[in-house]
Tab-separated table of C-alpha atoms in Angstrom:
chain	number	residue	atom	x	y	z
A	482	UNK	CA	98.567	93.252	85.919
A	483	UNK	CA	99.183	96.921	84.909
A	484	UNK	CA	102.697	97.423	85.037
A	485	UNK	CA	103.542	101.485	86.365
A	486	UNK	CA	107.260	102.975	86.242
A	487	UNK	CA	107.800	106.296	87.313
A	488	UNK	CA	111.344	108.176	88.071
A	489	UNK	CA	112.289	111.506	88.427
A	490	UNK	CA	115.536	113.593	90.091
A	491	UNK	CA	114.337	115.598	92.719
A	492	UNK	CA	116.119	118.744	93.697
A	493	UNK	CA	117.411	117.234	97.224
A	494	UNK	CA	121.132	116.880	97.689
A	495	UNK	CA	122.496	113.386	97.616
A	496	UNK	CA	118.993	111.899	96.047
A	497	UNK	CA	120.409	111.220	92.634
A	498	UNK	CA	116.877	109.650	91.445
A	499	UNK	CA	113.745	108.742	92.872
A	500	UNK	CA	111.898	105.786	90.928
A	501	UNK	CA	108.396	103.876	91.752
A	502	UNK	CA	107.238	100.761	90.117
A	503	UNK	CA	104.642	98.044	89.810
A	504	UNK	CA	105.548	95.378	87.568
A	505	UNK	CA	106.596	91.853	87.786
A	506	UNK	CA	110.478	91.835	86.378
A	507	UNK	CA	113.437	89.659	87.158
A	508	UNK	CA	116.759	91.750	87.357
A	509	UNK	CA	119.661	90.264	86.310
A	510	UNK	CA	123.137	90.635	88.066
A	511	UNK	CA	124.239	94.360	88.276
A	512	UNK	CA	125.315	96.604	90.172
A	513	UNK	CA	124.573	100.613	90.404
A	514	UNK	CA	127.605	103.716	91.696
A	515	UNK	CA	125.262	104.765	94.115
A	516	UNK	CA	123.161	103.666	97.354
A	517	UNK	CA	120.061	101.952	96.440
A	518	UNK	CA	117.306	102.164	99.028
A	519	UNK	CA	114.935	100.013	98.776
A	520	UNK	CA	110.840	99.851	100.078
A	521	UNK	CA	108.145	97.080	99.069
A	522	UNK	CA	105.139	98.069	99.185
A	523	UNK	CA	103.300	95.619	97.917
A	524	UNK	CA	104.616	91.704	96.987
A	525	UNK	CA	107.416	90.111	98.477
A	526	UNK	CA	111.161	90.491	96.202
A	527	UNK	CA	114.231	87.983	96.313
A	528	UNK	CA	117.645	89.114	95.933
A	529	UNK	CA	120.641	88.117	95.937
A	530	UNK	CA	123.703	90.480	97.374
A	531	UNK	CA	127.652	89.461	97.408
A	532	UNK	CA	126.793	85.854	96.864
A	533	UNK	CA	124.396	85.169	99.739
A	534	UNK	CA	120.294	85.448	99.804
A	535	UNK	CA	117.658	88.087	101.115
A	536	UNK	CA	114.404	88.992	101.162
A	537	UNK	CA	112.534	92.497	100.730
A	538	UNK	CA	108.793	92.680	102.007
A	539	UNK	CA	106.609	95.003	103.451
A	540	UNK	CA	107.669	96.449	106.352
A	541	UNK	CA	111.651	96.288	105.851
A	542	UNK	CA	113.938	98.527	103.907
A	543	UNK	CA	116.638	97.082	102.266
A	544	UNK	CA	120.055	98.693	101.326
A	545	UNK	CA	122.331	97.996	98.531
A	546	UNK	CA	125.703	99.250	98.552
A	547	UNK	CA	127.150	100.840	95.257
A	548	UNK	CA	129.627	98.236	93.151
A	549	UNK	CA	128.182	95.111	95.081
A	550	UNK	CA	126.839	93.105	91.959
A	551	UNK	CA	122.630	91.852	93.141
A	552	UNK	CA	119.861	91.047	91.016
A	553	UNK	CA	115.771	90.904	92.431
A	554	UNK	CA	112.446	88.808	91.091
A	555	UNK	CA	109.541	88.395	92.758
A	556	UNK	CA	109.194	85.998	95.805
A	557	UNK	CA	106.020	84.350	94.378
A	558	UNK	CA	105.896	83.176	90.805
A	559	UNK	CA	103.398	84.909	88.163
A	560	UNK	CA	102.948	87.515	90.818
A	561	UNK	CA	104.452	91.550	90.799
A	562	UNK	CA	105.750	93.807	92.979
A	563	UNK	CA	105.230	97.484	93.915
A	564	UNK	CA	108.346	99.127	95.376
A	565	UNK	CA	109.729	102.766	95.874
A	566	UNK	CA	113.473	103.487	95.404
A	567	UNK	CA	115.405	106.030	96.186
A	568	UNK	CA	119.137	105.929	94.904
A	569	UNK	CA	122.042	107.872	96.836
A	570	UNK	CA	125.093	109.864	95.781
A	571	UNK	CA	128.042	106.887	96.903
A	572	UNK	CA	129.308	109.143	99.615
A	573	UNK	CA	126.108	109.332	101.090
A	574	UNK	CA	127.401	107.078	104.254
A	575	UNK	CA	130.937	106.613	105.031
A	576	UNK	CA	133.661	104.299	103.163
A	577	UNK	CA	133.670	101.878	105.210
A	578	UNK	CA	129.876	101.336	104.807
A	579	UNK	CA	129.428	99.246	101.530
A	580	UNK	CA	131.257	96.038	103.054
A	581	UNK	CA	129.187	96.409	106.409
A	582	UNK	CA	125.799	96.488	104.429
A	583	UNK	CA	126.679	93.432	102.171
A	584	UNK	CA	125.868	90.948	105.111
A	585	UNK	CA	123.031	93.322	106.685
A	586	UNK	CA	121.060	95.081	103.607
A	587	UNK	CA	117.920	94.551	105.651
A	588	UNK	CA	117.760	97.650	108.205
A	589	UNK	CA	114.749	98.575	109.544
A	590	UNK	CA	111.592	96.632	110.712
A	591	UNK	CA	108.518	98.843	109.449
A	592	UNK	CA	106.235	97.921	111.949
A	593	UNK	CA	103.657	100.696	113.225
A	594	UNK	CA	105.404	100.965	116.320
A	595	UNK	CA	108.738	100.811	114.654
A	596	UNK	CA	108.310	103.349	112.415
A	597	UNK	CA	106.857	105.301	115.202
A	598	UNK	CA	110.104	104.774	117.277
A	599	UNK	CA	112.445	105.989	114.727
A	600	UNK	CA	110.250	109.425	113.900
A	601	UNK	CA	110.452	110.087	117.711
A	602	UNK	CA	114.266	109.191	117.851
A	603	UNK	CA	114.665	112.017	114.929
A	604	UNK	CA	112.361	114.511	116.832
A	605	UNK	CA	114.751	113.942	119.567
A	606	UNK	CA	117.906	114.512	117.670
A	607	UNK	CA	116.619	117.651	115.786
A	608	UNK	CA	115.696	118.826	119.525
A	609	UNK	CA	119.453	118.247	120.824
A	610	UNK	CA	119.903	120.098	117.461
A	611	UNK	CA	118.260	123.019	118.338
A	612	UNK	CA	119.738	123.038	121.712
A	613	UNK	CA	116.357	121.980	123.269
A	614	UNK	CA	116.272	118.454	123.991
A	615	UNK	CA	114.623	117.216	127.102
A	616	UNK	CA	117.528	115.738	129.454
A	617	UNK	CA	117.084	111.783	129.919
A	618	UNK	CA	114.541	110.951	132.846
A	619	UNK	CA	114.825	107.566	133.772
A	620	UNK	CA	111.707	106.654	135.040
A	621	UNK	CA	111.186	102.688	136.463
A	622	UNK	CA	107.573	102.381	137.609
A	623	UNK	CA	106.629	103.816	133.426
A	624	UNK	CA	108.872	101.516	131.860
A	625	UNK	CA	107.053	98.468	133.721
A	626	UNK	CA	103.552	99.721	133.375
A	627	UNK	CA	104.115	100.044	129.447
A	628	UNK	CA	105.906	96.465	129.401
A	629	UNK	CA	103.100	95.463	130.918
A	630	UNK	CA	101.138	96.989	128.131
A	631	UNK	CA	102.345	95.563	125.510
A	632	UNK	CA	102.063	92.214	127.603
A	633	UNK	CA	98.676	92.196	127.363
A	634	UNK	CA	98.483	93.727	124.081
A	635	UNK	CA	101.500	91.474	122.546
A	636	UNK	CA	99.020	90.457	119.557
A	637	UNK	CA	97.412	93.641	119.334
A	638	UNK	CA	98.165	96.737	116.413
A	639	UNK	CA	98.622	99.617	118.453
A	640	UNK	CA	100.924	103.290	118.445
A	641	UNK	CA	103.074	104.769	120.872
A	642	UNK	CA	101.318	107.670	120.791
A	643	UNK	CA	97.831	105.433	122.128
A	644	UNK	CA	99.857	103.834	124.656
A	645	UNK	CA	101.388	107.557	126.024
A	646	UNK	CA	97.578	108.409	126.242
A	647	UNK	CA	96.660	105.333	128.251
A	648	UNK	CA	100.132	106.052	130.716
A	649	UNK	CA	99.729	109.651	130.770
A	650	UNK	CA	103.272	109.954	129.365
A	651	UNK	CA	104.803	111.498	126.081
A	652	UNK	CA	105.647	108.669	123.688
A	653	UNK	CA	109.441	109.707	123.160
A	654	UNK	CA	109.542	109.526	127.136
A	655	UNK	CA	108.066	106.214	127.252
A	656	UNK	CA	110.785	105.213	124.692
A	657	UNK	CA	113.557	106.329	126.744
A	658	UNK	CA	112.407	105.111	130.172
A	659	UNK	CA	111.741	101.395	128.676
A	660	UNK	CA	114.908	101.796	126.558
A	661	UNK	CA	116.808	102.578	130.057
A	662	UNK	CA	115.079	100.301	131.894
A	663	UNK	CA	115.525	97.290	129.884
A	664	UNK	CA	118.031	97.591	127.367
A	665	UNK	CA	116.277	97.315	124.256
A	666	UNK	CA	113.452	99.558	122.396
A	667	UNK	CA	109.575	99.089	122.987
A	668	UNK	CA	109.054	97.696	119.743
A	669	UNK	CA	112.355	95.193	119.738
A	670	UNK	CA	110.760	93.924	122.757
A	671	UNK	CA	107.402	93.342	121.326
A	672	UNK	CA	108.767	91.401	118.031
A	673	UNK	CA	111.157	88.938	119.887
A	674	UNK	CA	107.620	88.067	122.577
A	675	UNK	CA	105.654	87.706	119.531
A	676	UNK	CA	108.925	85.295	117.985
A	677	UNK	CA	108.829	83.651	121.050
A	678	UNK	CA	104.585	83.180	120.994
A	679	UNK	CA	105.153	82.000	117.519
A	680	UNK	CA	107.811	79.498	118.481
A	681	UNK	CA	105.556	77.688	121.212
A	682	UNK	CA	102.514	77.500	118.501
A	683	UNK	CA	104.922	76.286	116.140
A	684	UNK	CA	105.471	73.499	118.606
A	685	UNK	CA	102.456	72.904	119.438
A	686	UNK	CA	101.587	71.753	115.915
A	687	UNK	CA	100.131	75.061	114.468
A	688	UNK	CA	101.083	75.544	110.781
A	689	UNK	CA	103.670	78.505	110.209
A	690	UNK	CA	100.622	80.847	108.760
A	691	UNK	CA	98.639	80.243	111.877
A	692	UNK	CA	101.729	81.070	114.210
A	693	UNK	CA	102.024	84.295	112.002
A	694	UNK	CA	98.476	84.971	112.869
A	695	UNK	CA	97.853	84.477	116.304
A	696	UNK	CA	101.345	85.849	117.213
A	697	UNK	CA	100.643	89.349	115.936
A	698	UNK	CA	102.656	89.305	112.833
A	699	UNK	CA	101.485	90.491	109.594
A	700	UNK	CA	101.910	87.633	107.586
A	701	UNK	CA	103.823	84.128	107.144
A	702	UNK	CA	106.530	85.947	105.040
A	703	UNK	CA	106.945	88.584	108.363
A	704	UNK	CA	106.907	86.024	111.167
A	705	UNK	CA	109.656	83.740	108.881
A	706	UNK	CA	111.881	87.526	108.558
A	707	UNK	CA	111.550	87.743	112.344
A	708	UNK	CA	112.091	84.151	113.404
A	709	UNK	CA	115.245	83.632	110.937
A	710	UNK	CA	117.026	86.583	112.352
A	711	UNK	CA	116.005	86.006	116.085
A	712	UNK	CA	116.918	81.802	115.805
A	713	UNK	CA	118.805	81.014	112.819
A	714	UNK	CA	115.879	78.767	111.396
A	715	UNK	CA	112.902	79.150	109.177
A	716	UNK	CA	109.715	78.592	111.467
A	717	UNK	CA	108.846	75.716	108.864
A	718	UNK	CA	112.320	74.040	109.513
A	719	UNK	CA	112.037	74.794	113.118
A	720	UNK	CA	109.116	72.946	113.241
A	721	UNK	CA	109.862	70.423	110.931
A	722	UNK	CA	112.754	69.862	113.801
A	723	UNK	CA	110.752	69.923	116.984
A	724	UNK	CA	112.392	73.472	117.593
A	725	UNK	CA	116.349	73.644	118.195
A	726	UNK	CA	118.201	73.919	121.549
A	727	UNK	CA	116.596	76.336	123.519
A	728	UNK	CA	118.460	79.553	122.838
């Protein structure tokens, strides 16, 4: 493979550098003063954070707290990595922070509709910001039609912004009706049906790659993410097990 490394300091307060690289290299243990965030863009990356195990893949950011010692390699052996960093000034989030992070490094799901959910949730805060945010509508009869949406589409890659055209309903609208309605975000909701899709297959005898498949999930590596932190098991160890107590 061609192996890239780029960094540069950008003039943006608390970005102490920016770096992007595609190589395959095995860190060490070390640790950094600052906030390491962390995107994979391409390959899948172990690591290891205050003794216990993780995984960085496409579509999750991961965060390391300064002066918690980690190292990283790739997932998959003889195979590289592409990833973008950005590292933070140490009192970029508060002090108590670092020791929360250790056992949660892995923060946001980078689904379409994820990342779609957390642009509209910022559009919404700059609005209360500027002193014009729309008040909270709660608004039943939307919240079921888009659940029943993404019912029928629980396999499918689609936006907020498609599903506000087929409701007839501003997308951060339909995120605060379903929000209100049910108690969890549009696209929480759609990861723990397709977990729960992927856990019948699984029992049904379908191999953990298939599951990932045919539940909507981007890969095996995704659906295993998703499944661990929904159940507590891998979906080849749930399997393996004829599924655990229903939870």
């Amino acid at each position: 493979m061609v192996e890239s490394v780029r960094a540069w300091h950008p003039a943006v307060p608390h970005v102490r550098e920016v770096l992007h690289a595609d190589f395959d290299h095995a860190y060490p243990a070390h640790t950094h003063d600052a906030w390491t965030v962390l995107l994979i863009d391409a390959g899948v990356v172990d690591f290891s954070l205050g003794g216990s195990e993780h995984r960085a893949a496409p579509e999750s950011i991961a965060l390391l707290p300064p002066g918690i010692p980690h190292d990283g390699h790739s997932a998959i052996r003889d195979n590289g990595y592409r990833k973008r960093v950005l590292y933070l000034e140490p009192d970029w989030l508060p002090p108590h922070a670092p020791s929360a992070a250790v056992g949660r490094p892995t923060v946001v799901a980078r689904t379409g509709v994820a990342a779609e959910h957390w642009m509209l949730a910022l559009r919404h805060g700059l609005l209360g910001h500027l002193g014009a945010a729309p008040a909270a509508t709660p608004d039943a009869p939307l919240a079921r039609r888009l659940r029943t949406l993404l019912d029928d589409r629980l396999t499918e890659t689609f936006t907020l912004a498609e599903a506000g055209e087929a409701l007839g309903a501003h997308p951060s609208h339909l995120v605060r009706a379903f929000s209100h309605a049910y108690g969890i975000a549009p696209h929480r909701y759609v990861t723990g049906r397709r977990v729960d899709l992927a856990r019948r297959l699984l029992l049904e005898g379908r191999t953990p790659a298939d599951s990932a498949a045919l539940a909507g999930f981007h890969d095996q590596a995704h659906l295993t993410r998703h499944f661990r932190r929904t159940l507590g098991v891998t979906p080849g160890a749930f399997a393996r097990a004829g599924g655990p107590a229903a939870a």
